[in-house]
Coordinates of N, CA and C in Angstrom, one line a residue:
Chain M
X714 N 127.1 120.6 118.8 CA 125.7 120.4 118.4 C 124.8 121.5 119.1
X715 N 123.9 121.6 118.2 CA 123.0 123.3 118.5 C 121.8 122.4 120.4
X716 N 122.0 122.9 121.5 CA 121.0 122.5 122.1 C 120.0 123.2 122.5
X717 N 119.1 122.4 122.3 CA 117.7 123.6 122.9 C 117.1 123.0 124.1
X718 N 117.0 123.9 125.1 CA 116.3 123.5 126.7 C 115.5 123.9 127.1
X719 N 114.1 123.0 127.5 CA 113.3 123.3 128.0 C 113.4 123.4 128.9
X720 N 113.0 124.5 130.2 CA 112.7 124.0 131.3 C 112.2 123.2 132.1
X721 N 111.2 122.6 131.8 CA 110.8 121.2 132.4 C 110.6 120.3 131.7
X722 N 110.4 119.0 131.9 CA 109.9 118.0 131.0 C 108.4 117.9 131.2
X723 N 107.6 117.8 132.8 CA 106.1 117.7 133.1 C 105.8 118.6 133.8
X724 N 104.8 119.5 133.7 CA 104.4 120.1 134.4 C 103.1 120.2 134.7
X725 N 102.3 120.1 135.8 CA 100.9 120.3 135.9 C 101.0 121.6 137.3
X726 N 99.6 122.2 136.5 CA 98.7 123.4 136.8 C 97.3 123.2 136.7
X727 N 96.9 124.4 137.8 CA 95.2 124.1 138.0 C 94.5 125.5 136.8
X728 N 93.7 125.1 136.6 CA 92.9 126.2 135.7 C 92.8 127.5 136.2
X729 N 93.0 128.8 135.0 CA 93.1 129.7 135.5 C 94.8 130.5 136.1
X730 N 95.2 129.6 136.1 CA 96.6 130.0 136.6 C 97.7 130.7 135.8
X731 N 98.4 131.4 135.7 CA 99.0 132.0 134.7 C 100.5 131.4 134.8
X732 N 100.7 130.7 133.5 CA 102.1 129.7 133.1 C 103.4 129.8 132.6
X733 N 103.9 129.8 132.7 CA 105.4 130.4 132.0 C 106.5 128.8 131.5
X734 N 106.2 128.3 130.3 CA 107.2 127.9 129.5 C 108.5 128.3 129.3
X735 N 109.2 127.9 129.7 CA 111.0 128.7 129.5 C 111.8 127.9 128.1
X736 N 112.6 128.1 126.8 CA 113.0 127.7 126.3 C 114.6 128.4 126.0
X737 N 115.7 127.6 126.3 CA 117.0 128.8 125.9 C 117.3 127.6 124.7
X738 N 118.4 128.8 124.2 CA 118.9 127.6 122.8 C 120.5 128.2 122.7
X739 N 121.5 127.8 122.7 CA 123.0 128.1 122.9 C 123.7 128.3 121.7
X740 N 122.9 128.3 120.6 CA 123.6 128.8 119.1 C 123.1 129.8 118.5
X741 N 123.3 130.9 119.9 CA 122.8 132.6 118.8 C 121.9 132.2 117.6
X742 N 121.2 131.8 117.7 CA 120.2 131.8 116.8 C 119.0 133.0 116.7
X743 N 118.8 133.0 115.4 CA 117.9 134.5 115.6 C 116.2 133.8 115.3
X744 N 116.2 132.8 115.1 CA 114.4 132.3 115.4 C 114.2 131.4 116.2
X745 N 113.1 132.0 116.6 CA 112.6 130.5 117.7 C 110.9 130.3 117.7
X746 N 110.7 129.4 117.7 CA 109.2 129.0 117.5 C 108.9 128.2 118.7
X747 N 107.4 128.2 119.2 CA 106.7 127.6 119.8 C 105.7 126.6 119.1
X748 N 106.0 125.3 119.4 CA 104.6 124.6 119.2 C 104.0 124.1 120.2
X749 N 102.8 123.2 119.6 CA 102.3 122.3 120.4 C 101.5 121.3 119.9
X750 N 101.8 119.8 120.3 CA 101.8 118.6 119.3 C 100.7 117.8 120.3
X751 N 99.6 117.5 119.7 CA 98.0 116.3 120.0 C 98.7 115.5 119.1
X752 N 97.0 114.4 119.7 CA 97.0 113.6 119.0 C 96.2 114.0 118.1
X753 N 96.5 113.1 117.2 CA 95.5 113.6 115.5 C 95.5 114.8 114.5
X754 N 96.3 115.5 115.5 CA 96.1 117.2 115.3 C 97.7 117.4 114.5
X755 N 98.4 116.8 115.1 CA 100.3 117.0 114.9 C 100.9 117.8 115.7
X756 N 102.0 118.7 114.7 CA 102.9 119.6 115.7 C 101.7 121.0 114.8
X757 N 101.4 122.3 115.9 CA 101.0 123.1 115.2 C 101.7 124.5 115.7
X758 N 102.1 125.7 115.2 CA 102.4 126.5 115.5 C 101.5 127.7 116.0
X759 N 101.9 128.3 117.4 CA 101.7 129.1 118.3 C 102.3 130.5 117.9
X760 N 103.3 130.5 118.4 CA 104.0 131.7 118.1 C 105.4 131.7 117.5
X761 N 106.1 132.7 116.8 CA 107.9 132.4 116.7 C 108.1 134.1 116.5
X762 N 109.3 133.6 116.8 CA 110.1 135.4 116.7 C 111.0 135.3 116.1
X763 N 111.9 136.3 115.4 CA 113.1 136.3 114.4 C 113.9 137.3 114.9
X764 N 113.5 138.0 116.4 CA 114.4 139.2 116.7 C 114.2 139.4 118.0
X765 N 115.0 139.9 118.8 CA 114.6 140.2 120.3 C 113.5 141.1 120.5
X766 N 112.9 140.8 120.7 CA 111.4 141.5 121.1 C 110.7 141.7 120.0
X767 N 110.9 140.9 119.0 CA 109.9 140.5 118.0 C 109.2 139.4 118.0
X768 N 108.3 139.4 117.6 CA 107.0 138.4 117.8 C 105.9 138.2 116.7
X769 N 105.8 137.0 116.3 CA 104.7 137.1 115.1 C 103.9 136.0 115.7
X770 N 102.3 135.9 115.2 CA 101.4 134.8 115.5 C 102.1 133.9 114.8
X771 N 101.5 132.6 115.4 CA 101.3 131.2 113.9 C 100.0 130.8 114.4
X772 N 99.6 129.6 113.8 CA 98.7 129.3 113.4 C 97.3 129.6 114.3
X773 N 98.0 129.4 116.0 CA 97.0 129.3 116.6 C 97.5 129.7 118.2
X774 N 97.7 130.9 117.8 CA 97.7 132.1 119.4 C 96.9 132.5 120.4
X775 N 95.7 132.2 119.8 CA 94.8 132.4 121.5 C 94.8 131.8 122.2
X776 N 94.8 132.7 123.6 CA 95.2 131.9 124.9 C 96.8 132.3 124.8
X777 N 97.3 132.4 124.2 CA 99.0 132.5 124.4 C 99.4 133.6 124.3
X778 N 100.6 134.1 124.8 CA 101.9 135.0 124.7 C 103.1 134.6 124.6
X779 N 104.4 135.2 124.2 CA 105.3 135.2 124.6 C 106.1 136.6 124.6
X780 N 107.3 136.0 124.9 CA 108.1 137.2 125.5 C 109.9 136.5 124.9
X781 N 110.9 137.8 124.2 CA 111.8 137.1 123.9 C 112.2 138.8 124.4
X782 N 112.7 138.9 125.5 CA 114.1 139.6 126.0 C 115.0 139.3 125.7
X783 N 115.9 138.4 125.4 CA 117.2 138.2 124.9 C 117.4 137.1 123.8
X784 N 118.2 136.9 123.2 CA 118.1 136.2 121.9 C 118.1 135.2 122.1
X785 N 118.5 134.5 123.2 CA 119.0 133.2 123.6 C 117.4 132.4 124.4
X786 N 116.7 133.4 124.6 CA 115.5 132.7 125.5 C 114.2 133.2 125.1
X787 N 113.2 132.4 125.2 CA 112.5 132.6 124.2 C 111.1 131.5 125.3
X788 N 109.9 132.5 125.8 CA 109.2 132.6 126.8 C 107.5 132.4 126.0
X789 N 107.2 130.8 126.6 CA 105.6 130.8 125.9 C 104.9 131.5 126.9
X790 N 103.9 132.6 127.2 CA 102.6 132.4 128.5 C 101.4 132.1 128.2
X791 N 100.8 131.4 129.7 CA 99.4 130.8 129.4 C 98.9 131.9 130.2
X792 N 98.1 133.3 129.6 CA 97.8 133.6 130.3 C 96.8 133.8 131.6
X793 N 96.0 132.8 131.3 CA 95.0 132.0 132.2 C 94.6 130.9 131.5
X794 N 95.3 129.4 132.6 CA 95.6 128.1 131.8 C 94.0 127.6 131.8
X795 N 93.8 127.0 130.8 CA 92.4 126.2 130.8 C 92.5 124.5 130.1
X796 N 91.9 123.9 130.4 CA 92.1 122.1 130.1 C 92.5 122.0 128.7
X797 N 91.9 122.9 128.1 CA 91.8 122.3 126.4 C 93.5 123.4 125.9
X798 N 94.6 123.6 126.6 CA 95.8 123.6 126.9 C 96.7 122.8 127.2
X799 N 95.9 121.3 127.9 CA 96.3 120.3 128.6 C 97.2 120.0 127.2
X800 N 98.4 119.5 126.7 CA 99.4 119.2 125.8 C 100.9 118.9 125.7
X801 N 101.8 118.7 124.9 CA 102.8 118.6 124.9 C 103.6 119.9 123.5
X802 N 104.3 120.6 124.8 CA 104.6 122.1 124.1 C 106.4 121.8 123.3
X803 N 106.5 122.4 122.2 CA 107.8 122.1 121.5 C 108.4 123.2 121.1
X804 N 109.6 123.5 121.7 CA 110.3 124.7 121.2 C 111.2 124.2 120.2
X805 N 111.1 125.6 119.4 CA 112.8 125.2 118.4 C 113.1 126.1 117.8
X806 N 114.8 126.3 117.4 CA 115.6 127.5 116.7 C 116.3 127.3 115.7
X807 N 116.1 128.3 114.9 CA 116.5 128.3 113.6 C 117.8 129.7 113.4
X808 N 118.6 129.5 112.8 CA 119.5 130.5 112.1 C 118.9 131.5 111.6
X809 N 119.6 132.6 111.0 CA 118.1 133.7 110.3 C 118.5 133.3 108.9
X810 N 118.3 134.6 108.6 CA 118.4 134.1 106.9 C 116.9 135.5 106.7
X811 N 116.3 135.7 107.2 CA 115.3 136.9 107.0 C 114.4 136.2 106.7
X812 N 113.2 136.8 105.8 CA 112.0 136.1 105.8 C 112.5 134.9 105.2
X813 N 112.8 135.0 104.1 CA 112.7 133.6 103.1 C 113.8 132.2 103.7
X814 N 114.2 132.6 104.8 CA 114.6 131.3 105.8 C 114.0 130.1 105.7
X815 N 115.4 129.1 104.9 CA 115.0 127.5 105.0 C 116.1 126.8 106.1
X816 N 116.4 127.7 106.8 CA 117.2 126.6 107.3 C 116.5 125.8 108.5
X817 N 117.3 124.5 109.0 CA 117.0 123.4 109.4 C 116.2 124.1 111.3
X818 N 115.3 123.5 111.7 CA 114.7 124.0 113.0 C 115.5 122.6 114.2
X819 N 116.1 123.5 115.3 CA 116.2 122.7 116.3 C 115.4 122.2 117.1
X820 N 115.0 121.0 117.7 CA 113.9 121.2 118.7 C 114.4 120.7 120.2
X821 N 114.0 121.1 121.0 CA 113.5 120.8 122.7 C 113.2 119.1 122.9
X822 N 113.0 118.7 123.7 CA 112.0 117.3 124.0 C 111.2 117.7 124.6
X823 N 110.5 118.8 124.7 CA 109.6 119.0 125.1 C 109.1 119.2 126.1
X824 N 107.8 120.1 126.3 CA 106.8 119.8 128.4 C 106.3 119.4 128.0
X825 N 105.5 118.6 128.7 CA 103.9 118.0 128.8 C 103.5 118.7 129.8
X826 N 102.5 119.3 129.6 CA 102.0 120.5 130.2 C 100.3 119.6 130.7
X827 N 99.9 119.6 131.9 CA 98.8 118.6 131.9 C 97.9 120.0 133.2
X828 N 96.6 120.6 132.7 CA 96.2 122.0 133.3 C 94.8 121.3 133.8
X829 N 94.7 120.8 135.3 CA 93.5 120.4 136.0 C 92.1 121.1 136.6
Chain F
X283 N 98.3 127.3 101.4 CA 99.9 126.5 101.5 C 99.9 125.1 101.3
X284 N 100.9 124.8 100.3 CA 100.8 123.4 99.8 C 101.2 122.6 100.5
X285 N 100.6 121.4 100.5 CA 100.8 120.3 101.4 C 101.5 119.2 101.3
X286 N 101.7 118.3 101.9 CA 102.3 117.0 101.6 C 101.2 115.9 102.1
X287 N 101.6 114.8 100.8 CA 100.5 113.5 101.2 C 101.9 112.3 101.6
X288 N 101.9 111.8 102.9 CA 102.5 110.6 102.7 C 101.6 108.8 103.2
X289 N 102.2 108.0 103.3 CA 101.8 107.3 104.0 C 101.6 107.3 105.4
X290 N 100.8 106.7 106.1 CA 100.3 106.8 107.3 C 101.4 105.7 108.1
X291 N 101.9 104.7 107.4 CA 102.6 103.5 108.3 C 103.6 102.9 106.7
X292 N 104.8 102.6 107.5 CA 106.0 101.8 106.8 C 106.3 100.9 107.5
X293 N 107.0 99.5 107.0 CA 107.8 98.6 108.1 C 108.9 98.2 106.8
X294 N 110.2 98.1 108.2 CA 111.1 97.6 107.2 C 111.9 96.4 108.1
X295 N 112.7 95.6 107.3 CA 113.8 94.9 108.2 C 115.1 95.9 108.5
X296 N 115.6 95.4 109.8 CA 116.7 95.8 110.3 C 118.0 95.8 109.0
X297 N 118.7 96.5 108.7 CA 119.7 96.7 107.6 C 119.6 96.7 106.4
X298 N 118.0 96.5 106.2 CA 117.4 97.1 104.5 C 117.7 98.5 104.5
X299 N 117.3 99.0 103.1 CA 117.3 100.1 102.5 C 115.5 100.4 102.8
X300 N 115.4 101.9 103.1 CA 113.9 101.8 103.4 C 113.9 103.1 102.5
X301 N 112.6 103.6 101.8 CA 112.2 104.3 100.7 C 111.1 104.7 101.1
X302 N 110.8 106.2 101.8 CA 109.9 106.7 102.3 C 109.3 108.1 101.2
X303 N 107.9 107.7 100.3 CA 108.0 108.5 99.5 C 107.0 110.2 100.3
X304 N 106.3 111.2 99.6 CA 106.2 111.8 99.9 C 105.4 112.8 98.2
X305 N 105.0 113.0 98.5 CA 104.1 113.4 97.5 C 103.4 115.5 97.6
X306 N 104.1 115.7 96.5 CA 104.1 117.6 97.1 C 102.8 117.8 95.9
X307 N 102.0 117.6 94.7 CA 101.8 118.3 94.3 C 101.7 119.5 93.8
X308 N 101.4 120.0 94.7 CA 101.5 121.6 94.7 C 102.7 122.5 95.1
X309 N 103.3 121.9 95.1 CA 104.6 122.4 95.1 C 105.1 124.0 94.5
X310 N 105.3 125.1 95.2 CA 105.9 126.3 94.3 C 107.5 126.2 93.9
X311 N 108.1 127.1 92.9 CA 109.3 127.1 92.9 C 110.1 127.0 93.5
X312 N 109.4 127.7 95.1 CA 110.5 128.0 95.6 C 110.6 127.5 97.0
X313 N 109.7 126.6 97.5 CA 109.6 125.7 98.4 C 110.9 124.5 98.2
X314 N 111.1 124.6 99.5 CA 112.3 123.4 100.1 C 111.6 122.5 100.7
X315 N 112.1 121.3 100.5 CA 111.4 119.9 100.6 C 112.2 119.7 101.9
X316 N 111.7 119.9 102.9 CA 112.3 119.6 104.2 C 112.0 117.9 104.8
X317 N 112.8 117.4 105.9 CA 112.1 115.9 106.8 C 112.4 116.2 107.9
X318 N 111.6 115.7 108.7 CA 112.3 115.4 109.8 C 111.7 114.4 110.6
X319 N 112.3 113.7 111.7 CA 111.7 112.7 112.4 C 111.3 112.8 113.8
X320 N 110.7 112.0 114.3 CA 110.2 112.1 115.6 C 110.3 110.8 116.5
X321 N 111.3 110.5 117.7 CA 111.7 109.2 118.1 C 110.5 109.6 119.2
X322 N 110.3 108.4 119.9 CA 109.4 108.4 121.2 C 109.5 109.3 122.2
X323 N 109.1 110.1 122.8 CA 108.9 110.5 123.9 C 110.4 112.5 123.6
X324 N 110.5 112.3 122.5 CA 111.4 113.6 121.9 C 110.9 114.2 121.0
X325 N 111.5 115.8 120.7 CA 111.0 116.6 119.5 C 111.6 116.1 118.5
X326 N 111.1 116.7 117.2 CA 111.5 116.3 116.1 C 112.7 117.0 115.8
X327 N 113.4 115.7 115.2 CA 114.8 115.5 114.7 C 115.0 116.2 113.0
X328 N 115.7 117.4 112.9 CA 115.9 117.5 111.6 C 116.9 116.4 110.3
X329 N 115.9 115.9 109.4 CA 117.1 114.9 109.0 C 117.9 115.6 107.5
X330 N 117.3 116.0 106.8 CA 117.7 117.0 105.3 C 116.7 117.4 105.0
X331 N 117.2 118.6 103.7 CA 116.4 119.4 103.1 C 116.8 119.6 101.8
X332 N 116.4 119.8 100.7 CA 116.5 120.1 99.1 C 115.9 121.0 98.5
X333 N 115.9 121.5 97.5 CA 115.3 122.6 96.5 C 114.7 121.6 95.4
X334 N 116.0 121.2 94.6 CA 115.7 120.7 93.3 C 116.8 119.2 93.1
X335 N 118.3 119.4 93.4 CA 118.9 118.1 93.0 C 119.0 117.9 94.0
X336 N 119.3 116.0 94.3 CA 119.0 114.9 95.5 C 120.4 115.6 96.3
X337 N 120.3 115.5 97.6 CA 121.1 115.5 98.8 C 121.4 114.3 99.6
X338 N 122.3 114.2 99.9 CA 123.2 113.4 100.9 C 123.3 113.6 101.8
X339 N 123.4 113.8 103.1 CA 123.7 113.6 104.1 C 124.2 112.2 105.0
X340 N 124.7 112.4 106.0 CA 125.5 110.9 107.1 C 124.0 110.4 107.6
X341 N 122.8 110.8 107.7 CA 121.8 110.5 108.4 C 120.8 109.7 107.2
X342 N 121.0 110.3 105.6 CA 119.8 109.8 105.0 C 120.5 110.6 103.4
X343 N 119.7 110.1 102.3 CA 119.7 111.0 100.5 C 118.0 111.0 101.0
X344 N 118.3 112.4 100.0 CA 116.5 112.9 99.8 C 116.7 112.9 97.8
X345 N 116.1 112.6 97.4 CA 115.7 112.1 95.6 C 114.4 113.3 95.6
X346 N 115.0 114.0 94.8 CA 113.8 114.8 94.4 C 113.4 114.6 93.3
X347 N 112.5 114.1 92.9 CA 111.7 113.8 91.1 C 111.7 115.6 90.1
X348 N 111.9 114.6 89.1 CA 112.7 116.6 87.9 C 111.3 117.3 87.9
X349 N 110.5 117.1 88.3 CA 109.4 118.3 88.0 C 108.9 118.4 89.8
X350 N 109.6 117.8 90.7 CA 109.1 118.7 92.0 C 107.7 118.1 92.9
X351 N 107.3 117.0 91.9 CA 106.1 117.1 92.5 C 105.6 115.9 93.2
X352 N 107.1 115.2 93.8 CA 107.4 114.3 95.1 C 108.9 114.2 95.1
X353 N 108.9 113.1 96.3 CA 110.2 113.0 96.5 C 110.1 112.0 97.6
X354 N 111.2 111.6 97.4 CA 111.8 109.9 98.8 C 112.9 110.3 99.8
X355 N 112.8 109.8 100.9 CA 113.8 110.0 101.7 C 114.1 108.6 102.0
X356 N 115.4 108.7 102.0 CA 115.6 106.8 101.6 C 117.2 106.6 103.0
X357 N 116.9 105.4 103.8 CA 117.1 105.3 105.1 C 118.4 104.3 104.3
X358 N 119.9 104.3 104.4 CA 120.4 103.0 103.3 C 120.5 101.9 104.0
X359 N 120.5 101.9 105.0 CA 120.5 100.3 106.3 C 119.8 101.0 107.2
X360 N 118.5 100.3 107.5 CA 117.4 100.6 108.3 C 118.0 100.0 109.6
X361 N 118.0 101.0 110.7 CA 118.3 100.1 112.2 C 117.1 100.1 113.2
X362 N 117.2 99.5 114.4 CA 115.8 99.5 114.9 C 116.0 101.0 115.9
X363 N 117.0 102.2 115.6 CA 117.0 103.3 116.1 C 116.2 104.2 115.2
X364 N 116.1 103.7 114.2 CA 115.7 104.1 112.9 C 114.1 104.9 112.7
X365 N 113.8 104.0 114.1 CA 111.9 103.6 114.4 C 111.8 104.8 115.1
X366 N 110.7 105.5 114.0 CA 110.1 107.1 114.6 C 109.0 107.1 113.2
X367 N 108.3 108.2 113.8 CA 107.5 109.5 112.5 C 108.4 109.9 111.8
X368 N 108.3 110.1 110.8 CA 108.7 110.8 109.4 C 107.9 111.6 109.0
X369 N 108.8 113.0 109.2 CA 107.3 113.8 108.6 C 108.2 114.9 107.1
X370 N 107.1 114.9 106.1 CA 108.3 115.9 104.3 C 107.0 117.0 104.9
X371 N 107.9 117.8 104.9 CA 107.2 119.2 104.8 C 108.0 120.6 103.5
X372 N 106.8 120.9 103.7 CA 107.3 122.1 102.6 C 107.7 123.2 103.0
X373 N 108.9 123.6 102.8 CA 110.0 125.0 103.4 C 109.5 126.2 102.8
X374 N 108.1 127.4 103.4 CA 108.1 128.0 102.4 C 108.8 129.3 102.7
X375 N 109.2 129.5 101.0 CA 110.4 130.9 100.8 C 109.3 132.0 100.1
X376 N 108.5 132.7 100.9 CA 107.5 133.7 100.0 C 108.3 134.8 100.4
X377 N 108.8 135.5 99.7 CA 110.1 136.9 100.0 C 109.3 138.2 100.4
X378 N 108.0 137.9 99.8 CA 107.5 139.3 100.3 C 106.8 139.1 101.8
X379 N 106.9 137.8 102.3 CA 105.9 137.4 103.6 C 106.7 137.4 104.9
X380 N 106.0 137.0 105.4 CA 107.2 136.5 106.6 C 107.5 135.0 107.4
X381 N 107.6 134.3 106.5 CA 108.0 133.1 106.5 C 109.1 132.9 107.8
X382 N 109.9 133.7 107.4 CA 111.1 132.8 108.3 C 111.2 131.3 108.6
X383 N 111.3 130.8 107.7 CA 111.4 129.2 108.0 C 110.4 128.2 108.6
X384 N 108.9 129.5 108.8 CA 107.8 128.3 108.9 C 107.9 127.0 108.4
X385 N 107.1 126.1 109.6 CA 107.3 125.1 108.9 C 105.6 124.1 109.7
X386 N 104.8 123.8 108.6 CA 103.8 123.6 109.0 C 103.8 121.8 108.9
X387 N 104.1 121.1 109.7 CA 103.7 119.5 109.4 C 102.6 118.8 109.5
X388 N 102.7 117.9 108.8 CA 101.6 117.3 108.9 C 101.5 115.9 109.8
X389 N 100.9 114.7 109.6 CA 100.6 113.3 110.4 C 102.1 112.8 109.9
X390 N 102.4 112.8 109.0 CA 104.3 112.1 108.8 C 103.8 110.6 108.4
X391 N 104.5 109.9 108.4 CA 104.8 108.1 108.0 C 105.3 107.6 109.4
X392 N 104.6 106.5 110.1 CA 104.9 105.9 111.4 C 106.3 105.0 110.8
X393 N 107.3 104.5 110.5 CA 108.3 103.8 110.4 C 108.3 102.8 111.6
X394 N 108.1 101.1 111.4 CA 108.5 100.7 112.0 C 109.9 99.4 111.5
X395 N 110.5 99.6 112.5 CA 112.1 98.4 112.0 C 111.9 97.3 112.4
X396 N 112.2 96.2 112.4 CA 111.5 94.9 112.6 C 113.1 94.1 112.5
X397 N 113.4 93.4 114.0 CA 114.8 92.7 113.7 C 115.0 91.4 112.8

């Protein structure tokens, strides 16, 4: 079975602090996405990559970075954390297939990321 | 990007058949009707995906209607592991874009099992 690992389950940070999310995934997978799931709001996309050191926005990138050095790991940053960040962050990887990729997304359980 | 409408809340009995519909109208050709679910306190679980004819899987069948413009994901003995969000999302395939398997969800169907 494909696993994907977050590095933490909770984490809290004070505002202003700069964050590093870690996600690895163990089935050579060539995409990987970041979310992040409210309430009311759902799961919404941040960022995803399809290549090592490729990087495309989604829905809602400000405030964020990442970083994918190697195919297997796949890095959210807060570059200076602020409250309305306070969330639960979801990684997940996909097979490639190039753009027109439907295959199935794996996901993390997630951080709860709580920024005081 | 086309959306999906479903219900906000389901309840079923333990070892029924549960019928979770899902409503695409806007649907393009070439959009895959993706599910997946969401158990407590975990990310979401991929359960199947389709184009056009119904799929099987050991987890769930997805019934796609002949013109595309809904579809059921149907549970065949509901268990109380069963109990999560349900969310149909639309797989889009735009060839000139860069999709890669976006996948934008929405609020999903609450499922609850009831022994």
């Amino acid at each position: 079975d494909v696993k994907v690992t977050q590095s933490s389950r909770y984490l809290v940070k004070r505002t202003g602090e700069k964050v590093f999310l870690e996600c690895v995934q163990d089935m050579d997978h060539e995409n990987m996405f970041w979310y992040r799931q409210d309430p009311g709001l759902g799961l919404r996309l941040i960022y995803f990559s399809y290549d090592v050191k490729m990087k495309e926005k989604g829905d809602i990138p400000e405030g964020y970075s990442v970083s994918r050095e190697k195919k297997e790991r796949f890095s959210l940053i807060l570059e200076s954390a602020s409250t309305n960040q306070t969330s639960m962050y979801l990684c997940a990887s996909s097979t490639g297939g190039g753009r027109g990729s439907n295959q199935p997304q794996h996901f993390g359980d997630g951080t709860r990321l709580s920024i005081l | 990007d086309a959306k999906t409408t479903q219900p906000n809340s389901m309840e079923s009995n333990e070892e029924e058949p549960v019928h979770l519909p899902c409503n695409h109208s806007t649907i393009s050709g070439t959009d895959y009707i993706h599910w997946y679910r969401q158990l407590p306190s975990q990310g979401p679980e991929y359960v199947i995906h389709g184009l056009t004819s119904n799929v099987n899987n050991r987890m769930a069948s997805l019934a796609i209607a002949e013109d595309r413009k809904s579809s059921t994901l149907i549970l065949h003995r509901a268990t109380l592991r069963d109990a999560a969000v349900y969310y149909c999302i639309l797989g889009h395939r735009d060839g000139g874009g860069t999709s890669y398997g976006k996948l934008t969800f929405g609020q999903g169907t609450i499922l609850t099992v009831h022994p």
